[in-house]
Amino acid sequence: MSTIQRAYKTELDLNNVQLTACRKHAGAARWAYNWGLARKQEAYHATSKSPSAIDLHRELNALKQTDVPWMYAVSKCAAQEALRNLDNAFAHFFRRCQLKQQGKLRGKVGYPTRKSKKRGLGSFRLTGTIVVFPGAIQLPRLGRLRLKERGYLPTGGVRILSATVSEQAGHWYVSVLVEQAHAIPANRGPAVGVDLGVKKLATLSDGAEEPNPRHLKQRRRKIKRCQRAVSRKPKGSHNRRKAAQRLGTRHRTVANQRANTVHHLTSRLAKTKSVVVLEDLNVAGMLKNHSLALAIGDGGFGAFRRQLTYKAAWYGCRVVVARRWEPSSKTCSGCGWVDGNLTLADRVSHCAACGLVIDRDVNAAINLSKLAGSSSESLNACGEASSGYGREAMVKLAPMKQEPDTFSAPA
Ligand SMILES: [Zn+2]
């Protein structure tokens, strides 16, 4: 029996007083982050040294007495944790810089930027005395806040580490980070290869398919109309703000639908399979291809891999990631013959060597499933090396030389 850290997120049911208090806290956190960022940059240019979160918090406490007395209205945690986040943001940036130099990272290094109110009110984290009741949560300074869902947050047998309150399109959520005892269940399910795609969200090596609901595509017209309504209104006007809120609500609906589909799929895989083999898709690169971008973003590939990795650790499943540049689609799953002429338009692969006729995606998934036993260097979803719980094993997909299996194409 070991312990794991796990977050439980649920929606808050705030009254007007609490709403104002939450907005103040989020505002204070945002201000502290931006102020800290500016101070760090100033200090670095002057002395080539950057003050830590603790230094900055001390400085901010002095500043409260003169420049920012309104900070007294909110919990000190809001600013403190925001400055801690800023430190983490820099640590993340420097780590990624190093990886970039070593050539172990694809993508951006991510220098910390200012937080803008235009991009949402944001969030704040509180520590200290946090008590969970079946229908409410008690937080420092904010008091007892009602929850929209009863009984989801764990009330007993866990240690509460922190609570993060966040806003999205007018809805407020609390995410409670807890440390809880965890026994990894014995997972006796089969190993499976998963081929992610645009037409079908996922194809499994056992022939099962998960359709891609294409949530965004369905609602795109309405979103477009809302977006036009926003851009037609004068900047800074009340009507523009209201139109932006309507647009935000529409985006939120799509995001929730997408998250729901991906959560269901990843939970099912992690619970019922002992090993899941994925292909390392270059999602950021694929999003640059405009004809594919909408469909891929809509599928939530990045979220799929991230969720599968952490859920695998909960349910005793192992995730293996096959390297991207190996041709899992072009290799025959029966005999290992590589079809150099296969294009994206070919939905069925015909093997010239053994005569196997099989759905293209199932073929790729079977090739992936053959890597279930392998494990080597591991990378996380950001393309960085990772270790510990919920890690993925990274393997090289080599051309297979095996006796041909007897396989028939699914009808
Ligand atoms: Zn073949």
mmCIF file of C-alpha atoms and ligand atoms in Angstrom:
data_model
loop_
_atom_site.group_PDB
_atom_site.id
_atom_site.type_symbol
_atom_site.label_atom_id
_atom_site.label_comp_id
_atom_site.label_asym_id
_atom_site.label_seq_id
_atom_site.Cartn_x
_atom_site.Cartn_y
_atom_site.Cartn_z
ATOM 1 C CA MET A 1 0.000 0.000 0.000
ATOM 2 C CA SER A 2 1.424 3.322 -1.010
ATOM 3 C CA THR A 3 0.074 6.851 -1.077
ATOM 4 C CA ILE A 4 -0.728 8.898 -4.139
ATOM 5 C CA GLN A 5 -1.665 12.509 -4.637
ATOM 6 C CA ARG A 6 -4.891 13.013 -6.448
ATOM 7 C CA ALA A 7 -7.071 16.021 -7.217
ATOM 8 C CA TYR A 8 -10.868 16.097 -7.078
ATOM 9 C CA LYS A 9 -12.502 18.933 -8.990
ATOM 10 C CA THR A 10 -16.126 19.931 -8.662
ATOM 11 C CA GLU A 11 -18.291 22.973 -9.287
ATOM 12 C CA LEU A 12 -19.034 25.551 -6.591
ATOM 13 C CA ASP A 13 -22.438 27.073 -5.938
ATOM 14 C CA LEU A 14 -21.544 30.611 -4.848
ATOM 15 C CA ASN A 15 -23.738 33.413 -3.583
ATOM 16 C CA ASN A 16 -22.994 37.017 -4.554
ATOM 17 C CA VAL A 17 -20.827 37.799 -1.532
ATOM 18 C CA GLN A 18 -18.758 34.674 -2.085
ATOM 19 C CA LEU A 19 -18.540 35.389 -5.802
ATOM 20 C CA THR A 20 -17.064 38.828 -5.114
ATOM 21 C CA ALA A 21 -14.625 37.343 -2.616
ATOM 22 C CA CYS A 22 -13.506 34.717 -5.142
ATOM 23 C CA ARG A 23 -13.034 37.332 -7.853
ATOM 24 C CA LYS A 24 -10.920 39.397 -5.454
ATOM 25 C CA HIS A 25 -8.769 36.404 -4.628
ATOM 26 C CA ALA A 26 -8.284 35.522 -8.295
ATOM 27 C CA GLY A 27 -7.436 39.149 -9.008
ATOM 28 C CA ALA A 28 -4.909 39.267 -6.183
ATOM 29 C CA ALA A 29 -3.279 36.054 -7.399
ATOM 30 C CA ARG A 30 -3.054 37.390 -10.943
ATOM 31 C CA TRP A 31 -1.650 40.716 -9.735
ATOM 32 C CA ALA A 32 0.944 39.011 -7.537
ATOM 33 C CA TYR A 33 2.050 36.787 -10.414
ATOM 34 C CA ASN A 34 2.460 39.701 -12.817
ATOM 35 C CA TRP A 35 4.143 41.852 -10.186
ATOM 36 C CA GLY A 36 6.512 39.003 -9.298
ATOM 37 C CA LEU A 37 7.352 38.450 -12.960
ATOM 38 C CA ALA A 38 8.183 42.146 -13.434
ATOM 39 C CA ARG A 39 10.262 42.185 -10.226
ATOM 40 C CA LYS A 40 12.186 39.092 -11.280
ATOM 41 C CA GLN A 41 12.976 40.611 -14.680
ATOM 42 C CA GLU A 42 14.038 43.938 -13.121
ATOM 43 C CA ALA A 43 16.240 42.287 -10.528
ATOM 44 C CA TYR A 44 17.772 39.977 -13.114
ATOM 45 C CA HIS A 45 18.710 42.864 -15.409
ATOM 46 C CA ALA A 46 20.179 44.827 -12.478
ATOM 47 C CA THR A 47 22.041 42.115 -10.596
ATOM 48 C CA SER A 48 21.881 38.958 -12.775
ATOM 49 C CA LYS A 49 20.135 37.280 -9.866
ATOM 50 C CA SER A 50 16.475 36.491 -9.537
ATOM 51 C CA PRO A 51 14.620 36.741 -6.199
ATOM 52 C CA SER A 52 12.833 33.582 -5.031
ATOM 53 C CA ALA A 53 9.150 33.272 -4.151
ATOM 54 C CA ILE A 54 9.999 33.679 -0.471
ATOM 55 C CA ASP A 55 11.983 36.895 -1.087
ATOM 56 C CA LEU A 56 9.173 38.250 -3.222
ATOM 57 C CA HIS A 57 6.530 37.404 -0.659
ATOM 58 C CA ARG A 58 8.495 39.249 2.015
ATOM 59 C CA GLU A 59 8.792 42.240 -0.294
ATOM 60 C CA LEU A 60 5.082 42.064 -1.097
ATOM 61 C CA ASN A 61 4.169 42.029 2.597
ATOM 62 C CA ALA A 62 6.039 45.302 3.040
ATOM 63 C CA LEU A 63 4.326 46.695 -0.043
ATOM 64 C CA LYS A 64 0.886 45.842 1.391
ATOM 65 C CA GLN A 65 1.297 48.531 4.044
ATOM 66 C CA THR A 66 1.860 51.256 1.463
ATOM 67 C CA ASP A 67 0.988 50.490 -2.178
ATOM 68 C CA VAL A 68 -1.458 47.595 -2.195
ATOM 69 C CA PRO A 69 -3.583 47.800 0.969
ATOM 70 C CA TRP A 70 -6.416 45.992 -0.844
ATOM 71 C CA MET A 71 -4.339 42.815 -0.550
ATOM 72 C CA TYR A 72 -5.393 42.648 3.109
ATOM 73 C CA ALA A 73 -8.904 41.799 1.949
ATOM 74 C CA VAL A 74 -7.776 38.425 0.627
ATOM 75 C CA SER A 75 -6.022 35.404 2.089
ATOM 76 C CA LYS A 76 -2.241 35.696 2.092
ATOM 77 C CA CYS A 77 -2.168 32.273 0.417
ATOM 78 C CA ALA A 78 -3.503 33.695 -2.852
ATOM 79 C CA ALA A 79 -0.403 35.852 -3.416
ATOM 80 C CA GLN A 80 1.999 33.386 -1.822
ATOM 81 C CA GLU A 81 0.904 30.480 -3.984
ATOM 82 C CA ALA A 82 0.858 32.668 -7.105
ATOM 83 C CA LEU A 83 4.505 33.562 -6.468
ATOM 84 C CA ARG A 84 5.241 29.889 -5.945
ATOM 85 C CA ASN A 85 3.581 29.149 -9.283
ATOM 86 C CA LEU A 86 5.832 31.776 -10.832
ATOM 87 C CA ASP A 87 8.907 30.045 -9.414
ATOM 88 C CA ASN A 88 7.652 26.779 -10.864
ATOM 89 C CA ALA A 89 7.065 28.454 -14.206
ATOM 90 C CA PHE A 90 10.700 29.574 -14.291
ATOM 91 C CA ALA A 91 11.977 26.204 -13.106
ATOM 92 C CA HIS A 92 9.918 24.621 -15.900
ATOM 93 C CA PHE A 93 11.314 27.088 -18.423
ATOM 94 C CA PHE A 94 14.966 26.480 -17.405
ATOM 95 C CA ARG A 95 14.495 22.727 -17.414
ATOM 96 C CA ARG A 96 13.010 22.856 -20.880
ATOM 97 C CA CYS A 97 15.845 25.151 -22.066
ATOM 98 C CA GLN A 98 18.311 22.534 -20.921
ATOM 99 C CA LEU A 99 16.413 19.742 -22.645
ATOM 100 C CA LYS A 100 16.256 21.830 -25.808
ATOM 101 C CA GLN A 101 20.033 22.256 -25.753
ATOM 102 C CA GLN A 102 20.466 18.528 -25.355
ATOM 103 C CA GLY A 103 18.060 17.999 -28.226
ATOM 104 C CA LYS A 104 15.647 16.005 -26.077
ATOM 105 C CA LEU A 105 12.760 18.394 -26.508
ATOM 106 C CA ARG A 106 10.530 19.312 -29.360
ATOM 107 C CA GLY A 107 8.253 22.312 -29.089
ATOM 108 C CA LYS A 108 8.582 25.594 -27.283
ATOM 109 C CA VAL A 109 10.544 26.239 -24.105
ATOM 110 C CA GLY A 110 7.844 28.538 -22.698
ATOM 111 C CA TYR A 111 9.203 31.702 -21.083
ATOM 112 C CA PRO A 112 6.677 32.800 -18.383
ATOM 113 C CA THR A 113 4.266 35.488 -19.568
ATOM 114 C CA ARG A 114 1.909 37.875 -17.839
ATOM 115 C CA LYS A 115 -1.556 36.659 -16.959
ATOM 116 C CA SER A 116 -4.336 38.677 -18.556
ATOM 117 C CA LYS A 117 -7.867 39.110 -17.251
ATOM 118 C CA LYS A 118 -9.037 38.932 -20.839
ATOM 119 C CA ARG A 119 -8.055 35.292 -20.938
ATOM 120 C CA GLY A 120 -10.280 34.418 -17.992
ATOM 121 C CA LEU A 121 -10.312 35.399 -14.351
ATOM 122 C CA GLY A 122 -7.878 32.626 -13.602
ATOM 123 C CA SER A 123 -7.494 30.832 -10.305
ATOM 124 C CA PHE A 124 -5.990 30.907 -6.844
ATOM 125 C CA ARG A 125 -4.738 28.249 -4.482
ATOM 126 C CA LEU A 126 -5.323 28.116 -0.761
ATOM 127 C CA THR A 127 -3.600 26.045 1.887
ATOM 128 C CA GLY A 128 -4.241 25.732 5.604
ATOM 129 C CA THR A 129 -7.478 24.668 7.248
ATOM 130 C CA ILE A 130 -9.658 23.125 4.576
ATOM 131 C CA VAL A 131 -12.655 21.076 5.668
ATOM 132 C CA VAL A 132 -14.852 19.073 3.333
ATOM 133 C CA PHE A 133 -18.509 18.446 4.136
ATOM 134 C CA PRO A 134 -20.827 16.319 1.989
ATOM 135 C CA GLY A 135 -22.392 19.350 0.332
ATOM 136 C CA ALA A 136 -19.889 22.122 1.039
ATOM 137 C CA ILE A 137 -16.229 23.010 1.481
ATOM 138 C CA GLN A 138 -14.774 25.329 4.080
ATOM 139 C CA LEU A 139 -11.823 27.402 2.905
ATOM 140 C CA PRO A 140 -9.622 29.949 4.698
ATOM 141 C CA ARG A 141 -11.013 33.516 4.449
ATOM 142 C CA LEU A 142 -13.845 32.430 2.121
ATOM 143 C CA GLY A 143 -15.753 30.370 4.661
ATOM 144 C CA ARG A 144 -18.183 27.646 3.799
ATOM 145 C CA LEU A 145 -18.947 27.373 0.080
ATOM 146 C CA ARG A 146 -21.739 25.179 -1.226
ATOM 147 C CA LEU A 147 -20.997 22.533 -3.842
ATOM 148 C CA LYS A 148 -23.221 21.679 -6.785
ATOM 149 C CA GLU A 149 -22.512 17.973 -6.446
ATOM 150 C CA ARG A 150 -22.933 16.228 -3.107
ATOM 151 C CA GLY A 151 -20.498 13.597 -1.918
ATOM 152 C CA TYR A 152 -17.881 13.766 -4.675
ATOM 153 C CA LEU A 153 -15.085 15.324 -2.639
ATOM 154 C CA PRO A 154 -13.546 12.810 -0.224
ATOM 155 C CA THR A 155 -14.564 13.632 3.344
ATOM 156 C CA GLY A 156 -12.540 11.117 5.326
ATOM 157 C CA GLY A 157 -9.413 8.954 5.202
ATOM 158 C CA VAL A 158 -7.367 11.446 3.172
ATOM 159 C CA ARG A 159 -4.979 14.277 3.928
ATOM 160 C CA ILE A 160 -5.976 17.526 2.237
ATOM 161 C CA LEU A 161 -2.964 19.379 0.850
ATOM 162 C CA SER A 162 -4.510 22.378 -0.916
ATOM 163 C CA ALA A 163 -7.590 23.699 -2.668
ATOM 164 C CA THR A 164 -7.536 25.577 -5.973
ATOM 165 C CA VAL A 165 -10.512 27.712 -6.961
ATOM 166 C CA SER A 166 -10.819 28.529 -10.654
ATOM 167 C CA GLU A 167 -13.243 30.162 -13.055
ATOM 168 C CA GLN A 168 -14.324 29.145 -16.534
ATOM 169 C CA ALA A 169 -17.000 31.009 -18.517
ATOM 170 C CA GLY A 170 -18.800 32.218 -15.387
ATOM 171 C CA HIS A 171 -18.638 28.877 -13.615
ATOM 172 C CA TRP A 172 -16.487 28.440 -10.512
ATOM 173 C CA TYR A 173 -14.770 25.207 -9.540
ATOM 174 C CA VAL A 174 -12.748 23.933 -6.631
ATOM 175 C CA SER A 175 -10.036 21.339 -7.073
ATOM 176 C CA VAL A 176 -8.944 19.656 -3.855
ATOM 177 C CA LEU A 177 -5.525 18.022 -3.824
ATOM 178 C CA VAL A 178 -5.404 15.103 -1.414
ATOM 179 C CA GLU A 179 -2.936 12.446 -0.403
ATOM 180 C CA GLN A 180 -4.607 9.090 -0.130
ATOM 181 C CA ALA A 181 -3.703 5.465 0.387
ATOM 182 C CA HIS A 182 -3.636 3.553 -2.855
ATOM 183 C CA ALA A 183 -3.227 -0.098 -3.688
ATOM 184 C CA ILE A 184 -2.610 -0.804 -7.368
ATOM 185 C CA PRO A 185 -5.212 -3.359 -8.399
ATOM 186 C CA ALA A 186 -4.159 -6.522 -10.191
ATOM 187 C CA ASN A 187 -4.931 -5.829 -13.826
ATOM 188 C CA ARG A 188 -5.316 -9.043 -15.798
ATOM 189 C CA GLY A 189 -6.668 -7.525 -18.975
ATOM 190 C CA PRO A 190 -5.128 -8.108 -22.406
ATOM 191 C CA ALA A 191 -2.433 -5.939 -24.004
ATOM 192 C CA VAL A 192 -3.798 -3.711 -26.710
ATOM 193 C CA GLY A 193 -2.479 -1.354 -29.395
ATOM 194 C CA VAL A 194 -4.364 1.887 -29.971
ATOM 195 C CA ASP A 195 -4.237 3.805 -33.230
ATOM 196 C CA LEU A 196 -5.574 7.339 -32.862
ATOM 197 C CA GLY A 197 -7.166 8.825 -35.916
ATOM 198 C CA VAL A 198 -9.317 11.553 -37.342
ATOM 199 C CA LYS A 199 -12.164 9.551 -38.870
ATOM 200 C CA LYS A 200 -12.313 7.260 -35.864
ATOM 201 C CA LEU A 201 -11.036 8.606 -32.568
ATOM 202 C CA ALA A 202 -9.377 5.308 -31.685
ATOM 203 C CA THR A 203 -8.990 1.881 -33.261
ATOM 204 C CA LEU A 204 -7.953 -1.000 -31.015
ATOM 205 C CA SER A 205 -5.883 -3.969 -32.104
ATOM 206 C CA ASP A 206 -8.753 -6.282 -31.118
ATOM 207 C CA GLY A 207 -10.867 -4.597 -33.792
ATOM 208 C CA ALA A 208 -12.940 -2.368 -31.481
ATOM 209 C CA GLU A 209 -13.509 1.186 -32.620
ATOM 210 C CA GLU A 210 -14.305 4.446 -30.868
ATOM 211 C CA PRO A 211 -16.077 6.925 -33.153
ATOM 212 C CA ASN A 212 -14.924 10.535 -33.238
ATOM 213 C CA PRO A 213 -17.945 12.626 -32.239
ATOM 214 C CA ARG A 214 -16.418 15.783 -33.772
ATOM 215 C CA HIS A 215 -18.034 18.073 -31.219
ATOM 216 C CA LEU A 216 -16.430 21.263 -32.420
ATOM 217 C CA LYS A 217 -17.269 20.642 -36.035
ATOM 218 C CA GLN A 218 -20.938 20.323 -35.178
ATOM 219 C CA ARG A 219 -21.056 23.562 -33.248
ATOM 220 C CA ARG A 220 -18.654 25.497 -35.378
ATOM 221 C CA ARG A 221 -21.317 27.549 -37.136
ATOM 222 C CA LYS A 222 -22.751 28.815 -33.877
ATOM 223 C CA ILE A 223 -19.296 29.567 -32.505
ATOM 224 C CA LYS A 224 -18.413 31.433 -35.676
ATOM 225 C CA ARG A 225 -21.535 33.537 -35.394
ATOM 226 C CA CYS A 226 -20.785 34.353 -31.751
ATOM 227 C CA GLN A 227 -17.217 35.253 -32.656
ATOM 228 C CA ARG A 228 -18.424 37.618 -35.376
ATOM 229 C CA ALA A 229 -20.842 39.218 -32.924
ATOM 230 C CA VAL A 230 -17.927 39.915 -30.576
ATOM 231 C CA SER A 231 -15.690 41.429 -33.225
ATOM 232 C CA ARG A 232 -18.434 43.729 -34.544
ATOM 233 C CA LYS A 233 -18.866 45.472 -31.187
ATOM 234 C CA PRO A 234 -16.686 48.389 -30.093
ATOM 235 C CA LYS A 235 -13.746 47.484 -27.890
ATOM 236 C CA GLY A 236 -14.322 48.096 -24.211
ATOM 237 C CA SER A 237 -18.116 48.235 -24.537
ATOM 238 C CA HIS A 238 -20.530 46.386 -22.292
ATOM 239 C CA ASN A 239 -22.104 44.708 -25.293
ATOM 240 C CA ARG A 240 -18.754 43.378 -26.397
ATOM 241 C CA ARG A 241 -18.214 41.927 -22.961
ATOM 242 C CA LYS A 242 -21.628 40.293 -22.994
ATOM 243 C CA ALA A 243 -21.025 38.868 -26.473
ATOM 244 C CA ALA A 244 -17.653 37.537 -25.313
ATOM 245 C CA GLN A 245 -19.403 35.798 -22.423
ATOM 246 C CA ARG A 246 -21.819 34.102 -24.808
ATOM 247 C CA LEU A 247 -18.897 32.972 -26.939
ATOM 248 C CA GLY A 248 -17.117 31.656 -23.849
ATOM 249 C CA THR A 249 -20.158 29.606 -22.888
ATOM 250 C CA ARG A 250 -20.273 28.011 -26.330
ATOM 251 C CA HIS A 251 -16.584 27.143 -26.180
ATOM 252 C CA ARG A 252 -17.099 25.723 -22.708
ATOM 253 C CA THR A 253 -19.832 23.392 -23.944
ATOM 254 C CA VAL A 254 -17.579 21.982 -26.647
ATOM 255 C CA ALA A 255 -14.658 21.630 -24.233
ATOM 256 C CA ASN A 256 -16.849 19.733 -21.765
ATOM 257 C CA GLN A 257 -18.208 17.393 -24.420
ATOM 258 C CA ARG A 258 -14.726 16.661 -25.695
ATOM 259 C CA ALA A 259 -13.369 16.084 -22.197
ATOM 260 C CA ASN A 260 -16.229 13.719 -21.446
ATOM 261 C CA THR A 261 -15.557 11.522 -24.489
ATOM 262 C CA VAL A 262 -11.838 11.322 -23.823
ATOM 263 C CA HIS A 263 -12.284 10.641 -20.099
ATOM 264 C CA HIS A 264 -14.671 7.765 -20.774
ATOM 265 C CA LEU A 265 -12.323 6.192 -23.305
ATOM 266 C CA THR A 266 -9.146 6.529 -21.221
ATOM 267 C CA SER A 267 -10.846 5.213 -18.079
ATOM 268 C CA ARG A 268 -12.157 2.199 -19.931
ATOM 269 C CA LEU A 269 -8.756 1.399 -21.424
ATOM 270 C CA ALA A 270 -6.844 1.862 -18.165
ATOM 271 C CA LYS A 271 -9.302 -0.313 -16.232
ATOM 272 C CA THR A 272 -9.645 -3.186 -18.664
ATOM 273 C CA LYS A 273 -6.217 -3.469 -20.360
ATOM 274 C CA SER A 274 -2.921 -4.427 -18.768
ATOM 275 C CA VAL A 275 -0.757 -2.737 -21.425
ATOM 276 C CA VAL A 276 -1.738 0.029 -23.852
ATOM 277 C CA VAL A 277 0.607 0.822 -26.738
ATOM 278 C CA LEU A 278 0.263 4.214 -28.408
ATOM 279 C CA GLU A 279 1.992 5.921 -31.249
ATOM 280 C CA ASP A 280 3.905 9.072 -30.362
ATOM 281 C CA LEU A 281 1.952 11.562 -32.431
ATOM 282 C CA ASN A 282 3.450 14.973 -33.056
ATOM 283 C CA VAL A 283 0.263 16.775 -32.100
ATOM 284 C CA ALA A 284 1.704 20.286 -32.162
ATOM 285 C CA GLY A 285 3.164 19.644 -35.609
ATOM 286 C CA MET A 286 -0.048 18.128 -36.915
ATOM 287 C CA LEU A 287 -2.036 21.105 -35.680
ATOM 288 C CA LYS A 288 0.006 23.265 -38.055
ATOM 289 C CA ASN A 289 -1.532 21.380 -40.962
ATOM 290 C CA HIS A 290 -4.678 23.441 -41.423
ATOM 291 C CA SER A 291 -6.708 20.743 -43.092
ATOM 292 C CA LEU A 292 -6.126 18.397 -40.159
ATOM 293 C CA ALA A 293 -5.939 20.931 -37.323
ATOM 294 C CA LEU A 294 -9.621 21.197 -36.505
ATOM 295 C CA ALA A 295 -10.202 17.463 -36.538
ATOM 296 C CA ILE A 296 -7.157 16.689 -34.398
ATOM 297 C CA GLY A 297 -7.760 19.445 -31.878
ATOM 298 C CA ASP A 298 -11.318 18.212 -31.690
ATOM 299 C CA GLY A 299 -10.207 14.673 -30.999
ATOM 300 C CA GLY A 300 -8.216 15.741 -27.939
ATOM 301 C CA PHE A 301 -5.163 13.568 -28.674
ATOM 302 C CA GLY A 302 -2.905 15.347 -26.194
ATOM 303 C CA ALA A 303 -5.478 15.011 -23.420
ATOM 304 C CA PHE A 304 -5.921 11.349 -24.338
ATOM 305 C CA ARG A 305 -2.301 10.510 -23.715
ATOM 306 C CA ARG A 306 -2.000 12.596 -20.546
ATOM 307 C CA GLN A 307 -5.120 11.066 -19.005
ATOM 308 C CA LEU A 308 -4.220 7.550 -20.009
ATOM 309 C CA THR A 309 -0.801 7.905 -18.385
ATOM 310 C CA TYR A 310 -2.067 8.980 -14.984
ATOM 311 C CA LYS A 311 -5.055 6.654 -14.972
ATOM 312 C CA ALA A 312 -2.786 3.766 -15.911
ATOM 313 C CA ALA A 313 -0.950 4.303 -12.639
ATOM 314 C CA TRP A 314 -4.229 4.129 -10.713
ATOM 315 C CA TYR A 315 -5.482 0.949 -12.323
ATOM 316 C CA GLY A 316 -2.261 -1.022 -12.731
ATOM 317 C CA CYS A 317 -1.979 -0.578 -16.471
ATOM 318 C CA ARG A 318 1.220 0.152 -18.406
ATOM 319 C CA VAL A 319 1.488 2.676 -21.244
ATOM 320 C CA VAL A 320 4.056 2.132 -23.988
ATOM 321 C CA VAL A 321 4.679 4.862 -26.559
ATOM 322 C CA ALA A 322 6.104 3.900 -29.928
ATOM 323 C CA ARG A 323 8.319 6.402 -31.676
ATOM 324 C CA ARG A 324 6.652 8.581 -34.228
ATOM 325 C CA TRP A 325 8.811 8.142 -37.276
ATOM 326 C CA GLU A 326 8.411 4.391 -37.610
ATOM 327 C CA PRO A 327 5.835 3.250 -40.141
ATOM 328 C CA SER A 328 3.189 1.422 -38.136
ATOM 329 C CA SER A 329 0.574 1.972 -40.829
ATOM 330 C CA LYS A 330 2.787 0.883 -43.710
ATOM 331 C CA THR A 331 4.025 -2.342 -42.167
ATOM 332 C CA CYS A 332 1.955 -5.476 -42.695
ATOM 333 C CA SER A 333 0.852 -6.803 -39.322
ATOM 334 C CA GLY A 334 0.959 -10.351 -40.663
ATOM 335 C CA CYS A 335 4.432 -10.660 -42.158
ATOM 336 C CA GLY A 336 6.273 -7.357 -41.682
ATOM 337 C CA TRP A 337 6.315 -6.348 -45.347
ATOM 338 C CA VAL A 338 6.507 -2.554 -45.721
ATOM 339 C CA ASP A 339 4.183 -0.919 -48.243
ATOM 340 C CA GLY A 340 6.012 2.202 -49.389
ATOM 341 C CA ASN A 341 3.123 3.344 -51.557
ATOM 342 C CA LEU A 342 0.417 3.465 -48.881
ATOM 343 C CA THR A 343 -1.089 6.959 -48.597
ATOM 344 C CA LEU A 344 -3.517 8.529 -46.124
ATOM 345 C CA ALA A 345 -6.319 7.981 -48.605
ATOM 346 C CA ASP A 346 -5.873 4.184 -48.598
ATOM 347 C CA ARG A 347 -8.234 2.950 -45.905
ATOM 348 C CA VAL A 348 -7.504 -0.753 -46.459
ATOM 349 C CA SER A 349 -4.008 -2.186 -46.664
ATOM 350 C CA HIS A 350 -3.281 -5.038 -49.079
ATOM 351 C CA CYS A 351 -0.096 -6.983 -48.384
ATOM 352 C CA ALA A 352 1.809 -7.970 -51.494
ATOM 353 C CA ALA A 353 3.906 -10.540 -49.612
ATOM 354 C CA CYS A 354 1.349 -12.597 -47.639
ATOM 355 C CA GLY A 355 -1.914 -11.437 -49.181
ATOM 356 C CA LEU A 356 -3.369 -10.038 -45.960
ATOM 357 C CA VAL A 357 -6.237 -7.617 -46.513
ATOM 358 C CA ILE A 358 -7.000 -5.577 -43.406
ATOM 359 C CA ASP A 359 -8.382 -2.223 -42.333
ATOM 360 C CA ARG A 360 -5.563 0.268 -42.262
ATOM 361 C CA ASP A 361 -6.156 1.442 -38.682
ATOM 362 C CA VAL A 362 -6.560 -2.059 -37.276
ATOM 363 C CA ASN A 363 -3.311 -3.016 -39.016
ATOM 364 C CA ALA A 364 -1.503 -0.116 -37.330
ATOM 365 C CA ALA A 365 -3.035 -0.967 -33.950
ATOM 366 C CA ILE A 366 -1.916 -4.611 -34.238
ATOM 367 C CA ASN A 367 1.619 -3.491 -35.065
ATOM 368 C CA LEU A 368 1.579 -1.313 -31.983
ATOM 369 C CA SER A 369 0.213 -4.090 -29.758
ATOM 370 C CA LYS A 370 3.255 -6.214 -30.649
ATOM 371 C CA LEU A 371 5.406 -3.729 -28.722
ATOM 372 C CA ALA A 372 3.530 -4.387 -25.482
ATOM 373 C CA GLY A 373 6.427 -6.300 -23.964
ATOM 374 C CA SER A 374 9.064 -3.655 -24.626
ATOM 375 C CA SER A 375 10.149 -0.810 -22.420
ATOM 376 C CA SER A 376 13.073 1.567 -22.512
ATOM 377 C CA GLU A 377 13.654 5.313 -22.347
ATOM 378 C CA SER A 378 10.514 7.157 -21.306
ATOM 379 C CA LEU A 379 9.070 10.536 -22.234
ATOM 380 C CA ASN A 380 6.037 12.355 -20.919
ATOM 381 C CA ALA A 381 3.307 14.015 -22.917
ATOM 382 C CA CYS A 382 5.313 17.265 -23.169
ATOM 383 C CA GLY A 383 8.097 15.358 -24.874
ATOM 384 C CA GLU A 384 10.317 15.394 -21.789
ATOM 385 C CA ALA A 385 12.022 12.512 -20.076
ATOM 386 C CA SER A 386 10.075 11.471 -17.004
ATOM 387 C CA SER A 387 10.256 8.837 -14.326
ATOM 388 C CA GLY A 388 8.218 7.439 -11.478
ATOM 389 C CA TYR A 389 4.524 6.798 -11.381
ATOM 390 C CA GLY A 390 2.394 6.842 -14.440
ATOM 391 C CA ARG A 391 5.346 6.985 -16.742
ATOM 392 C CA GLU A 392 5.258 5.848 -20.288
ATOM 393 C CA ALA A 393 7.812 3.591 -21.812
ATOM 394 C CA MET A 394 9.214 4.768 -25.128
ATOM 395 C CA VAL A 395 10.129 2.134 -27.637
ATOM 396 C CA LYS A 396 11.363 1.998 -31.147
ATOM 397 C CA LEU A 397 9.019 0.423 -33.632
ATOM 398 C CA ALA A 398 11.226 -1.918 -35.611
ATOM 399 C CA PRO A 399 10.102 -3.765 -38.745
ATOM 400 C CA MET A 400 8.765 -7.079 -37.538
ATOM 401 C CA LYS A 401 9.868 -10.433 -38.824
ATOM 402 C CA GLN A 402 7.360 -12.977 -37.648
ATOM 403 C CA GLU A 403 5.516 -15.932 -39.006
ATOM 404 C CA PRO A 404 2.372 -14.740 -40.772
ATOM 405 C CA ASP A 405 -0.695 -14.928 -38.528
ATOM 406 C CA THR A 406 -3.963 -15.991 -40.025
ATOM 407 C CA PHE A 407 -5.946 -12.817 -40.050
ATOM 408 C CA SER A 408 -9.129 -11.874 -41.806
ATOM 409 C CA ALA A 409 -10.250 -8.362 -42.456
ATOM 410 C CA PRO A 410 -13.126 -7.060 -40.368
ATOM 411 C CA ALA A 411 -16.180 -6.595 -42.531
HETATM 412 ZN ZN ZN B 1 1.908 -9.446 -45.111
#
